[in-house]
Coordinates of C-alpha atoms (C1' of nucleotides) in Angstrom, one line a residue:
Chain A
X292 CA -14.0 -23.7 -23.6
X293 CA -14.7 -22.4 -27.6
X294 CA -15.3 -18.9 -25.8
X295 CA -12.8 -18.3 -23.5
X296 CA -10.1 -20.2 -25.8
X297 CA -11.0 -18.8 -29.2
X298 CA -10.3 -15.2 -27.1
X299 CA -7.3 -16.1 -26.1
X300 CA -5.8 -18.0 -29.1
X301 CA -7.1 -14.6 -31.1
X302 CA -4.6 -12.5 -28.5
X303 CA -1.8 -14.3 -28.7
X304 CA -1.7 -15.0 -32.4
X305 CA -2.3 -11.9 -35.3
X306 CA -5.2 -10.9 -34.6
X307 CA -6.1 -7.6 -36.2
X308 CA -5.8 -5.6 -33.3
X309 CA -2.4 -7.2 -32.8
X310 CA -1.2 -6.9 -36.2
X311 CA -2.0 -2.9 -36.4
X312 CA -0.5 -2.6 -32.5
X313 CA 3.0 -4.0 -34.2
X314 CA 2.7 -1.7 -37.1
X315 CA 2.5 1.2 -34.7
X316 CA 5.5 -0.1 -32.9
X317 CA 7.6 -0.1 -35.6
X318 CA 7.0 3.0 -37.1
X319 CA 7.6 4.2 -33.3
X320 CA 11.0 2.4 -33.4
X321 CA 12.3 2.5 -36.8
X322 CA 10.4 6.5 -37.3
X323 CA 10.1 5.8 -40.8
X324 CA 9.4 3.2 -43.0
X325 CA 7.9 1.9 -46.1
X326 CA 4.8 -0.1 -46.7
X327 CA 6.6 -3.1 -48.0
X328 CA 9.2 -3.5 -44.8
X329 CA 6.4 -3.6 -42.2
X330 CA 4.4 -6.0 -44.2
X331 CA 7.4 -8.2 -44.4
X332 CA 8.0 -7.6 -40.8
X333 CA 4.5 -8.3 -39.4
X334 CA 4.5 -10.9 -41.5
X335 CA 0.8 -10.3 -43.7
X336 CA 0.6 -8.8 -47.4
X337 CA 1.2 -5.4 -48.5
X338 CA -2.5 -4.9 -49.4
X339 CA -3.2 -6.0 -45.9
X340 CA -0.8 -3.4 -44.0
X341 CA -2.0 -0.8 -46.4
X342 CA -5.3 -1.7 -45.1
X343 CA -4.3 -1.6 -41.9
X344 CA -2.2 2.2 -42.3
X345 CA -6.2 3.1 -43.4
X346 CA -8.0 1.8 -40.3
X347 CA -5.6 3.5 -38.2
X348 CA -5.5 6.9 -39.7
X349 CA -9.5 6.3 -39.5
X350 CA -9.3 5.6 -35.8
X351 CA -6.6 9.3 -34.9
X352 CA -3.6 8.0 -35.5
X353 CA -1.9 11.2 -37.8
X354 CA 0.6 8.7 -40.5
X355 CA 2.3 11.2 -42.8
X356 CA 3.6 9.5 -46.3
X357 CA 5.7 10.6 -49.3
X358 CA 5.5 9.2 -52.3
X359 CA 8.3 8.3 -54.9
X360 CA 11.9 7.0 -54.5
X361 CA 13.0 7.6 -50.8
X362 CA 9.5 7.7 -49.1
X363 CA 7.6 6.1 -46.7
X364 CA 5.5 6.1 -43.8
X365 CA 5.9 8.1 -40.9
X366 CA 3.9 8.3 -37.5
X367 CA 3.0 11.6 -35.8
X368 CA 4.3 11.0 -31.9
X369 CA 1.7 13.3 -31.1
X370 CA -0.7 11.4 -32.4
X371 CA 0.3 8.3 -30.2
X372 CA -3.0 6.9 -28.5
X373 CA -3.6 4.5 -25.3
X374 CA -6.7 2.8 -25.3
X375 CA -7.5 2.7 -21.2
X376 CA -10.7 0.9 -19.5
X377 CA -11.5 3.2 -16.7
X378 CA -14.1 1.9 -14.2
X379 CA -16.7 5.0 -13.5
X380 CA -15.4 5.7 -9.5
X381 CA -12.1 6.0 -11.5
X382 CA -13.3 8.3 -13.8
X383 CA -15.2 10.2 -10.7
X384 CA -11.9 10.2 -8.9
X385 CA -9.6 12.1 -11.7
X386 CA -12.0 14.8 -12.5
X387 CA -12.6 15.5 -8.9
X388 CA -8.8 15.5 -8.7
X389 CA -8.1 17.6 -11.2
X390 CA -10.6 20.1 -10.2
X391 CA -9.5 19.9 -6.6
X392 CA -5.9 21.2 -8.3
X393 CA -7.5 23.8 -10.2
X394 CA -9.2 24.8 -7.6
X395 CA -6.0 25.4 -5.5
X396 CA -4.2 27.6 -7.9
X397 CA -1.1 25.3 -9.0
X398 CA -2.3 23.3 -11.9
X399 CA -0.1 23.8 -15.0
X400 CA -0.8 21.5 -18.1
X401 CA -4.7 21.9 -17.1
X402 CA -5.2 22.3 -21.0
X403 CA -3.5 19.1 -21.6
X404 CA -5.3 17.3 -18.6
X405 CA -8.7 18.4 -19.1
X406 CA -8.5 17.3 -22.7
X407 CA -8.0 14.1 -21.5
X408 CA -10.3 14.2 -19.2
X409 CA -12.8 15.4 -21.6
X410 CA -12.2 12.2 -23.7
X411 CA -12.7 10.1 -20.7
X412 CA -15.8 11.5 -20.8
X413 CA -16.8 11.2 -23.8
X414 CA -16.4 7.6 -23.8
X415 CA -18.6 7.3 -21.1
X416 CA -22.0 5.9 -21.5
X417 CA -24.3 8.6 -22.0
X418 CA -26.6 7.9 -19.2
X419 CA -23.0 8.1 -16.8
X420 CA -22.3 11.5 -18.3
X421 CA -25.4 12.9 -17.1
X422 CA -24.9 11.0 -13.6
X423 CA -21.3 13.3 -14.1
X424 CA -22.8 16.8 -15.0
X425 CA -25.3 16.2 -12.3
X426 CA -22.3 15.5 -9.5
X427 CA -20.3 18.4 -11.1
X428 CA -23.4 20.5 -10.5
X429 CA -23.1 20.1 -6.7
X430 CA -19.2 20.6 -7.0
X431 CA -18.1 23.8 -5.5
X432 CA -14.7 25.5 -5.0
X433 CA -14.0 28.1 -3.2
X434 CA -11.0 30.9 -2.6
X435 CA -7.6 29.7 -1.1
X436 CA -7.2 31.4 1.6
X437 CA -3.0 32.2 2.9
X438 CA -4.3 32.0 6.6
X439 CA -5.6 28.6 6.9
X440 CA -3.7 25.8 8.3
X441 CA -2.6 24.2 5.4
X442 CA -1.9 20.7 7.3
X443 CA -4.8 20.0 8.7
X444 CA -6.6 17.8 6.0
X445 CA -6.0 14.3 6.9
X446 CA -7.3 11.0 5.1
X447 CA -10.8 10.3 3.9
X448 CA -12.3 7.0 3.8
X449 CA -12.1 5.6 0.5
X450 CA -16.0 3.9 1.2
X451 CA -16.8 8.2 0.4
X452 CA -16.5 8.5 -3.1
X453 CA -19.2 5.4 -3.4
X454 CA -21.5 6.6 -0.8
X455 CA -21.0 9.9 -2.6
X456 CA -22.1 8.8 -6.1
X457 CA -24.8 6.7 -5.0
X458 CA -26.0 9.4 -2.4
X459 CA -26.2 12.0 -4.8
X460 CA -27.2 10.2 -8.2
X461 CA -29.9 8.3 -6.6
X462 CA -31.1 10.6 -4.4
X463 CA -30.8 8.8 -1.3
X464 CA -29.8 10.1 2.5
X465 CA -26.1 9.6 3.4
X466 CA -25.5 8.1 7.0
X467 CA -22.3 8.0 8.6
X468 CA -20.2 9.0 11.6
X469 CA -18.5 12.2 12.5
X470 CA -16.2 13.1 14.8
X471 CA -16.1 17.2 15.1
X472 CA -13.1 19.4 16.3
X473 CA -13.6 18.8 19.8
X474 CA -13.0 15.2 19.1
X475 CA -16.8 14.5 19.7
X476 CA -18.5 11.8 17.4
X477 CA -22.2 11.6 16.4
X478 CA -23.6 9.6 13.5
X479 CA -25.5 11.5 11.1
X480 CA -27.8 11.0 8.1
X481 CA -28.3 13.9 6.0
X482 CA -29.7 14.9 2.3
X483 CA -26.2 15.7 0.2
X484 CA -26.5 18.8 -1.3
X485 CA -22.9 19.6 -2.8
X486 CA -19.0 19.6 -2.1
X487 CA -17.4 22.3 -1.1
X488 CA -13.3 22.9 -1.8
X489 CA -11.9 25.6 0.2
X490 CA -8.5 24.2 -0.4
X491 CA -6.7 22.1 1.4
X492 CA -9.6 21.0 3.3
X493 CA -12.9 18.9 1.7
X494 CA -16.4 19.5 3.3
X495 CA -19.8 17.9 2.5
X496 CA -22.7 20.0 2.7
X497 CA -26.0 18.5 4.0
X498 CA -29.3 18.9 5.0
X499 CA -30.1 17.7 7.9
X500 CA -34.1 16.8 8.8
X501 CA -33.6 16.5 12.2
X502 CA -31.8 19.7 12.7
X503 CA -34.1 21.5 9.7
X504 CA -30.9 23.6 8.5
X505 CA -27.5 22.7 6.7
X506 CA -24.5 21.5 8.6
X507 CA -21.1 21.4 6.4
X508 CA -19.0 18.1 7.3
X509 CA -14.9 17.7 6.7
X510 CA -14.6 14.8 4.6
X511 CA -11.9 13.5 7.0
X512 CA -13.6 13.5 10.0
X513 CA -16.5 11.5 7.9
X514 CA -16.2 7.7 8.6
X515 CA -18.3 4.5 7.6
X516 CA -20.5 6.4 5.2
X517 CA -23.4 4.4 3.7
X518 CA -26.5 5.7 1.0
X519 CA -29.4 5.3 2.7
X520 CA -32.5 5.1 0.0
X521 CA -34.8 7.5 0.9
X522 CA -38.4 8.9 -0.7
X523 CA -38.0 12.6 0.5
X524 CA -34.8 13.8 -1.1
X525 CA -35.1 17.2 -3.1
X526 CA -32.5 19.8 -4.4
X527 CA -32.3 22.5 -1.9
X528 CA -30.8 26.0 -2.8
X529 CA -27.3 26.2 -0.6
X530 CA -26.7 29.7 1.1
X531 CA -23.2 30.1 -0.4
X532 CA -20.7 33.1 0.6
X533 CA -20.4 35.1 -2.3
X534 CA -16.6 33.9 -3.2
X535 CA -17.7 30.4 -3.8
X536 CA -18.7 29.6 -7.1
X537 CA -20.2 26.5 -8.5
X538 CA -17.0 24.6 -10.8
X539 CA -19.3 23.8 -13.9
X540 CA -19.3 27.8 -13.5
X541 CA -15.1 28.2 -13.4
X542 CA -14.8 25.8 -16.2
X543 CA -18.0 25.6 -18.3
X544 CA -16.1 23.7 -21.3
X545 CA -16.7 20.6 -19.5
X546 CA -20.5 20.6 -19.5
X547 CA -20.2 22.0 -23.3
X548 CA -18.5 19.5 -24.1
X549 CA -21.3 16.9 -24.8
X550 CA -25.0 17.5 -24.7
X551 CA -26.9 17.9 -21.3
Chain B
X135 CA -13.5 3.8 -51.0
X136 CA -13.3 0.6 -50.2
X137 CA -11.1 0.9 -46.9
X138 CA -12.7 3.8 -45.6
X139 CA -16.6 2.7 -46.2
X140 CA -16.5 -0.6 -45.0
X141 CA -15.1 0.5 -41.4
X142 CA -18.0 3.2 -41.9
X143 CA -20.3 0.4 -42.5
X144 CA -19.2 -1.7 -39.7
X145 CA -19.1 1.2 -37.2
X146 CA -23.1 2.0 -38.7
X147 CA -24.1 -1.2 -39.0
X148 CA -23.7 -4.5 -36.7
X149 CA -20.1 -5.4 -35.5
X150 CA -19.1 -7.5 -32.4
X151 CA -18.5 -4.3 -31.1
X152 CA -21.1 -2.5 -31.8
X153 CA -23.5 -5.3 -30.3
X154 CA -22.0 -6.0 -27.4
X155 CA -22.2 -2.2 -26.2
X156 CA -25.9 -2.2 -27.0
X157 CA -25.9 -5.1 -24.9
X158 CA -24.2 -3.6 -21.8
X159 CA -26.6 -0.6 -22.7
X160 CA -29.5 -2.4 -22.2
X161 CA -28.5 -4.4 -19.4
X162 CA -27.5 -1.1 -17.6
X163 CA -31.2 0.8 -18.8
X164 CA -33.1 -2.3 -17.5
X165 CA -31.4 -3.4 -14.8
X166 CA -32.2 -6.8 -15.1
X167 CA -32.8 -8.8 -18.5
X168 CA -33.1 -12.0 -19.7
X169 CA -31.0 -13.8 -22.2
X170 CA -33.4 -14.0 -25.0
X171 CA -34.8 -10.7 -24.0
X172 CA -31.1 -9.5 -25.4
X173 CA -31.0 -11.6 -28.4
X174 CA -34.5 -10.0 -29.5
X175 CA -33.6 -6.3 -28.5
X176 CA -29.9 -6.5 -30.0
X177 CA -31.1 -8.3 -33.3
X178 CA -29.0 -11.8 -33.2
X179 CA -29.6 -15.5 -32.0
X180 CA -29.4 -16.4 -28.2
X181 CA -26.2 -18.2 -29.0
X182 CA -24.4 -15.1 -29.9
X183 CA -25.5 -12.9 -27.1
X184 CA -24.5 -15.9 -25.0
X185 CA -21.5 -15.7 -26.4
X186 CA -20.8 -11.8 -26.2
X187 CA -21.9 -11.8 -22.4
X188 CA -19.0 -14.3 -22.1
X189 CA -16.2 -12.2 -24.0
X190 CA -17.7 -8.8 -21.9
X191 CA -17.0 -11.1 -18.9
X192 CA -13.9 -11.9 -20.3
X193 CA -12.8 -8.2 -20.4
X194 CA -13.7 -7.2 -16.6
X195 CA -17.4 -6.8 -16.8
X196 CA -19.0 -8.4 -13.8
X197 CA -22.4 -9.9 -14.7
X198 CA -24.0 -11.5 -12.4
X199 CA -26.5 -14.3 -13.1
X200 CA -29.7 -16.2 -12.1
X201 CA -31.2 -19.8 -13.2
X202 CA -34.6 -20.7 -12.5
X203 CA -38.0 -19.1 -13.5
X204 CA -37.4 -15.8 -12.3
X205 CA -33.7 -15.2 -13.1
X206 CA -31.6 -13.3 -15.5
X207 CA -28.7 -11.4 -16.2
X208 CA -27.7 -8.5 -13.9
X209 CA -24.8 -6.1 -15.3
X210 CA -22.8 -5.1 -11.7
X211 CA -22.7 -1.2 -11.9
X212 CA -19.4 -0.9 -10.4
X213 CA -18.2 -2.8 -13.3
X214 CA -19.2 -0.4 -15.8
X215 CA -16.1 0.7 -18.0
X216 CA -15.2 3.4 -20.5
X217 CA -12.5 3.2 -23.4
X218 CA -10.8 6.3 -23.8
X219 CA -8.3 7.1 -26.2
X220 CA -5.3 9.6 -24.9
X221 CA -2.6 10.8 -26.4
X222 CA 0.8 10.7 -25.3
X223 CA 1.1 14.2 -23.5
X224 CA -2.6 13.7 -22.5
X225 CA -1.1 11.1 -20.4
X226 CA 1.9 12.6 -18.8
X227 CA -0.3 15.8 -18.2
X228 CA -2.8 13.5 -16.2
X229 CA 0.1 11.8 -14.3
X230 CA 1.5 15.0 -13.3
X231 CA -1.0 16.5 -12.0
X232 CA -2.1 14.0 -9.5
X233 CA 2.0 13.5 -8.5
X234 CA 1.3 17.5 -8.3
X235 CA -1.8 17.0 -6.0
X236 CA -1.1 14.3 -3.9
X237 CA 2.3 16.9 -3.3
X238 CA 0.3 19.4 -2.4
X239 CA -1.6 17.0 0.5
X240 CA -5.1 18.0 -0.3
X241 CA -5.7 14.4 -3.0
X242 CA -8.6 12.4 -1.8
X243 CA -9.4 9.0 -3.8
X244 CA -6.0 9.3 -4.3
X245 CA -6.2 5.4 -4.4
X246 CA -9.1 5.3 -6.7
X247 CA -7.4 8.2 -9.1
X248 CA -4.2 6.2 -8.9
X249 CA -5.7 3.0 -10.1
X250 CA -7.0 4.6 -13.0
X251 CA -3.6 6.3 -14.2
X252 CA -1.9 2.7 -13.7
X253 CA -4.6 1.5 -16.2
X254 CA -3.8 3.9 -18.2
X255 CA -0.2 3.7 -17.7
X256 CA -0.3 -0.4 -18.7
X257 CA -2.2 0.7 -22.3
X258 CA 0.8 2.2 -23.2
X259 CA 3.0 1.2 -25.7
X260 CA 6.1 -0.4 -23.6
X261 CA 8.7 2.5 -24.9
X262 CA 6.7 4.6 -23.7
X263 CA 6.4 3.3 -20.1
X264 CA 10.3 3.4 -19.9
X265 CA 9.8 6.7 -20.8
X266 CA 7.1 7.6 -18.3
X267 CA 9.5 6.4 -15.7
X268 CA 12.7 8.4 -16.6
X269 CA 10.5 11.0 -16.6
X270 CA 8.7 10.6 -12.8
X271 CA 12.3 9.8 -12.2
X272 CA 13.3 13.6 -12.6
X273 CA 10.3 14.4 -10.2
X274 CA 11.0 15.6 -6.8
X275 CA 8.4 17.1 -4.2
X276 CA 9.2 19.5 -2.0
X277 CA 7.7 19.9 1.5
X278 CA 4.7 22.9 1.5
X279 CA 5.1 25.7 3.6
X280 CA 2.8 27.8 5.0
X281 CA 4.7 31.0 5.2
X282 CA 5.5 30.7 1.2
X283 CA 3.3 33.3 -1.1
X284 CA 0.5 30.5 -1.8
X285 CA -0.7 33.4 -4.8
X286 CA 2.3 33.8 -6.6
X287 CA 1.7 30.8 -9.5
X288 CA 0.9 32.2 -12.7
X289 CA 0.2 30.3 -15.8
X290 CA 2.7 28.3 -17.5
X291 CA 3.2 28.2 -21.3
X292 CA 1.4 25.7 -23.0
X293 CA 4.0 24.4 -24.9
X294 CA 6.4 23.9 -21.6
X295 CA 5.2 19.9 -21.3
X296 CA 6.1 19.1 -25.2
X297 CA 9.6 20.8 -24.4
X298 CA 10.0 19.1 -21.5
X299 CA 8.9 15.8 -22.9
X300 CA 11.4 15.7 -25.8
X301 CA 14.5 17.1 -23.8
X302 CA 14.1 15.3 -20.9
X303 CA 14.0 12.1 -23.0
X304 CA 15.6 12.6 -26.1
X305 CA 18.9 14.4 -23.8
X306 CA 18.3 17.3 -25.2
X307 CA 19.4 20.7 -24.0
X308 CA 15.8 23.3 -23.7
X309 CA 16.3 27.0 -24.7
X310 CA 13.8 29.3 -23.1
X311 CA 13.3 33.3 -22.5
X312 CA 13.2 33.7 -18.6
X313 CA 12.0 36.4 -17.1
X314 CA 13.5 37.0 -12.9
X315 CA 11.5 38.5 -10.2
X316 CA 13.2 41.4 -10.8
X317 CA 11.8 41.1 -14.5
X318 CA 14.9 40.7 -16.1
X319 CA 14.8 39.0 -19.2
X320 CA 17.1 36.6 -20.5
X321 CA 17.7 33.4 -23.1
X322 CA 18.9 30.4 -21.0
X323 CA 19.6 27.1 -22.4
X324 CA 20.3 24.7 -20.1
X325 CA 20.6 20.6 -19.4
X326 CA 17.0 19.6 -17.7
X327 CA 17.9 18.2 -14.6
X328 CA 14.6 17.8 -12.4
X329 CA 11.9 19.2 -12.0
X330 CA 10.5 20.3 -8.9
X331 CA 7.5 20.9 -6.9
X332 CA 7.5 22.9 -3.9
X333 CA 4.2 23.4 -4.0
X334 CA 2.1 25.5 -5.0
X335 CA 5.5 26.9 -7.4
X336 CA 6.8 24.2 -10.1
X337 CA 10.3 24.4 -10.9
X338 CA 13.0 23.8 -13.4
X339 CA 16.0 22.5 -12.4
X340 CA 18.4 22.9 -15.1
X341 CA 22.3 22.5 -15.4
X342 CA 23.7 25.8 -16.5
X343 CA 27.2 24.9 -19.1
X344 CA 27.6 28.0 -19.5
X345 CA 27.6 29.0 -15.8
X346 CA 29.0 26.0 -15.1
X347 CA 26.1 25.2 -12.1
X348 CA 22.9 23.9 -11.6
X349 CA 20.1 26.8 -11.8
X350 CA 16.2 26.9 -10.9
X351 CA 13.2 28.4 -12.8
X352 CA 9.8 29.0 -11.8
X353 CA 8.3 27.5 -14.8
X354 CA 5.1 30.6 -14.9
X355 CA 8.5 32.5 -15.6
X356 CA 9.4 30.6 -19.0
X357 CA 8.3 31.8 -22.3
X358 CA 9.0 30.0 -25.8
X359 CA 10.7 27.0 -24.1
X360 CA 12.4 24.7 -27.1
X361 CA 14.2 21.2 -26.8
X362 CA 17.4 21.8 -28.7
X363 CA 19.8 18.7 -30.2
X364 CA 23.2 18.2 -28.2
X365 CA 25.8 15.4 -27.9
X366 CA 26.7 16.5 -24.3
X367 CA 24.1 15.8 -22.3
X368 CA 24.3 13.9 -18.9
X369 CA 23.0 13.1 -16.0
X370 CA 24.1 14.4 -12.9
X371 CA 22.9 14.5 -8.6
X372 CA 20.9 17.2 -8.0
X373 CA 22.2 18.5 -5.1
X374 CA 18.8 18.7 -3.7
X375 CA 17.5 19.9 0.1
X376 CA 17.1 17.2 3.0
X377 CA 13.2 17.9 3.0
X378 CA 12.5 17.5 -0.5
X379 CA 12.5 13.5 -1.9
X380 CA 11.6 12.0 -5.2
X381 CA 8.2 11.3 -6.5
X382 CA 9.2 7.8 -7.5
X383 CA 10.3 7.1 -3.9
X384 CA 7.0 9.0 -2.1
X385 CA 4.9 6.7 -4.0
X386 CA 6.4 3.8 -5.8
X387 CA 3.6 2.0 -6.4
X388 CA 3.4 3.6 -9.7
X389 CA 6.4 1.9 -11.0
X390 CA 6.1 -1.6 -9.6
X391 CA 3.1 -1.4 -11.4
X392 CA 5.3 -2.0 -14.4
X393 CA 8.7 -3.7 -15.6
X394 CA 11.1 -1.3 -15.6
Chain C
dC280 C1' 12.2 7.7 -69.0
dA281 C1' 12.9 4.1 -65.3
dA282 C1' 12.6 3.0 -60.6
dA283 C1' 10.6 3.4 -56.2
dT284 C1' 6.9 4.5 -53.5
dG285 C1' 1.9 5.2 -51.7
dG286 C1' -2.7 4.0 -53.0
dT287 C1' -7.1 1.6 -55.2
dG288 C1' -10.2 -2.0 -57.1
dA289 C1' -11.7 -6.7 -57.8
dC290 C1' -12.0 -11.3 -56.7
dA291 C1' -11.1 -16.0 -54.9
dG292 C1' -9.8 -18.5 -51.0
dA293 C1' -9.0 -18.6 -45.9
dA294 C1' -10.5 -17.6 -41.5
dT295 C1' -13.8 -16.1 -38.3
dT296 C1' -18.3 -15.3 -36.7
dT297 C1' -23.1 -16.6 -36.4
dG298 C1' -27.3 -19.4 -36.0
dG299 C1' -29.5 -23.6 -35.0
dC300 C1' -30.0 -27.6 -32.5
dA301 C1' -29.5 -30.8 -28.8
dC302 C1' -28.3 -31.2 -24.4
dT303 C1' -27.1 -30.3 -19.1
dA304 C1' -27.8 -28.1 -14.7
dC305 C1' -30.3 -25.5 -11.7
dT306 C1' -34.4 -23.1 -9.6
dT307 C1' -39.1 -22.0 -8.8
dC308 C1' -44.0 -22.9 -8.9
dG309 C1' -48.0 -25.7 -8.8
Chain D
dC55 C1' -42.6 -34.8 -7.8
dG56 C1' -43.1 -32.8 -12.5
dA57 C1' -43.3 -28.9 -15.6
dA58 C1' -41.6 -24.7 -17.0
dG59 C1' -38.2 -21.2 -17.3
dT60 C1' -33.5 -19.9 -17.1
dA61 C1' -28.1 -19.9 -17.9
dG62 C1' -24.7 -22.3 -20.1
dT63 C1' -21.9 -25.8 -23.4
dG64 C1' -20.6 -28.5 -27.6
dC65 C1' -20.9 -29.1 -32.4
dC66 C1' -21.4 -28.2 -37.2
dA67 C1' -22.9 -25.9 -41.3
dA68 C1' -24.0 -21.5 -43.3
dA69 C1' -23.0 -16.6 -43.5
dT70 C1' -19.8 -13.0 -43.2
dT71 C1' -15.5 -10.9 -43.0
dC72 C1' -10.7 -10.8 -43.7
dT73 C1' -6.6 -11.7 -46.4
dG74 C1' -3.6 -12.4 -50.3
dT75 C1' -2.8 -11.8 -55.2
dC76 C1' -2.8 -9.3 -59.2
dA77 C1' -3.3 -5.4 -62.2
dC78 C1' -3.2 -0.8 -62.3
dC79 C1' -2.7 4.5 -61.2
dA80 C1' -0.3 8.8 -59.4
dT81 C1' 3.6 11.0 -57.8
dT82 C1' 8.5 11.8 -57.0
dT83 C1' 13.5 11.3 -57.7
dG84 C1' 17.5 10.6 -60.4

DNA sequence: CAAATGGTGACAGAATTTGGCACTACTTCG
DNA sequence: CGAAGTAGTGCCAAATTCTGTCACCATTTG
């Protein structure tokens, strides 16, 4: 009870948090607006929203003010933030997206995306941001080619991403079933070694032990993946054609942008 | 001084905050821990950490724990969260992007990238969530076709999404230089209407008053784009093709996710 | 100059957080 | 079974932080 019920008392009455949420809002609404009309409408002391207008400003938020007879306060709309809690698949799943979309040529905004991806990022814990660079590493995109069949990538299995991460962050064997072009299914348990984009279509390259060689796998014909721990797994060198290029290699500024 | 250096100090020293992430820290470094392992590591009484793990259950994290000689706490990995702090046109760049992608058929996690923008979609300030949705409102998707020139995208200016942004909801007309694919240049200014993606080529769909007609732009084609004040402005049907349908109705999950 | 406005410093009282203690419930080991 | 180790709860006083009040400064506008 005193846990749970002092949280939620704090949330529903003015908290801090609360109080400097309203203050945004009503610069938002009202666009500008002087110190003494928001303390009166969020109901604390001027010394208290002037406070406030100082742990804001601390925290991004860009609050213009003019002094003397007619000023006020005013909030940058740029500067508008959203705090977001972003589980780490989720995270996984929008920079993989995004990529994908650079990959295939049509991404405008990509500025404006990858700075917020970048933030994402950096909010990360710092042992998940070198899980990241690590699964980036094996990331590779390759030329759109105008002769492919565009249509022919069909749904993956949403266990992938998971298997994915834990395959190739732990270091374990990935197991699952395939069914090739000629409609034939095998199950399979290979080392992952990296993606491959060649949009539209989404491949998995492997080793494979009991084949000795690498075997590349379309993610939609992949079903009930599964990490398998293993004690063998190493990094192998992956015979790429020569118009594939690694994505920490087409867009470095994500790696530079924190330490590993 | 006093505003500015205590935050400092909190941020340096220890705040709720600041101990509870070097609890989830340690919990995700050692896998397993005990309670009073915690208390000792994070510098506080067993009561406190008791009552931290408690609010960091509150907020989503998923802890699992044992009684008994033996036990402990266990921080679920798939759990793990990150705060990240966008702005504004971070946002809508992010959103568009993955409408953009899932357009283009080649999205995978599209369900896992999906829950993360609703997150980040419910962190925003309400205004801007109506805003958000008169905004995917204007989105339409066209069908891809393989016979279209898949090259032909070039890069958009960056300032196109601010433009866009502030005409499409403040009503305002947007004045750009456009150049043809004869490369012809002209000013336009024009009522935005839509936009559209037949993919991998983004369009403008703007009403024309001084041709009197609706008119489409590839947006790599617009240079200087500026949202301009009017008093004119409306709405009107986009007289759109049978195979091309709007984003809000492809995938409408994204607004039930929300009141408006 | 007077009025309006943002901004700072200091301090006492209010509110919240923290620590300590006693206690319960459960599990494992001997 | 009993002892020990563990998570979890309730309560209260002490420690800490937050808030309001007041005095004051700097700047701008009329």
């Amino acid at each position: 009870m005193p846990n749970s019920v002092t949280i939620c008392n704090k949330a529903r009455e003015m908290n801090v948090r609360v109080r400097q949420d309203a203050i945004v809002r009503s610069l938002r609404r009202n666009g500008t607006s002087t110190v003494d009309a928001l303390a009166e409408e969020v109901g604390a002391s001027r010394r208290t929203v002037l406070r406030d207008i100082g742990a804001l400003r601390n925290e991004g938020y860009v609050i213009h003010s003019d002094v003397g007879r007619g000023g006020g306060l005013q909030l940058d709309p740029q500067s508008m933030q959203t705090r977001a809690k972003l589980s780490v698949p989720e995270v996984f799943a929008l920079l993989i997206s995004v990529a994908a979309m650079r990959a295939a040529g049509n991404l405008p905004f990509s500025e404006l995306a990858d700075a917020g991806l970048a933030k994402i990022e950096k909010a990360l814990p710092s042992d998940k941001v070198k899980d990241l660079c690590a699964f980036l590493e094996c990331l590779h995109i390759g030329q759109l080619s105008p002769l492919q069949n565009l249509s022919g990538m069909g749904k993956m299995d949403p266990d992938l991403l998971g298997a994915f991460e834990a395959a190739f962050l732990g270091r374990h064997f990935i197991r699952f079933d395939y069914r090739d072009a000629k409609e034939r299914k095998t199950e399979r348990q290979v080392e992952p070694q990296a993606m491959l984009i060649l949009p539209p279509l989404w491949y998995l390259v492997g080793w494979d032990p009991a084949r000795d060689d690498f075997r590349h796998f379309r993610m939609d014909r992949i079903s009930s993946p599964e990490a398998v721990l293993t004690t063998s797994f190493r990094r192998r060198h992956v015979p790429f054609e020569d118009d594939v290029c690694p994505y920490s290699e087409l867009h470095p500024e994500l790696r530079s942008s924190h330490s590993c």
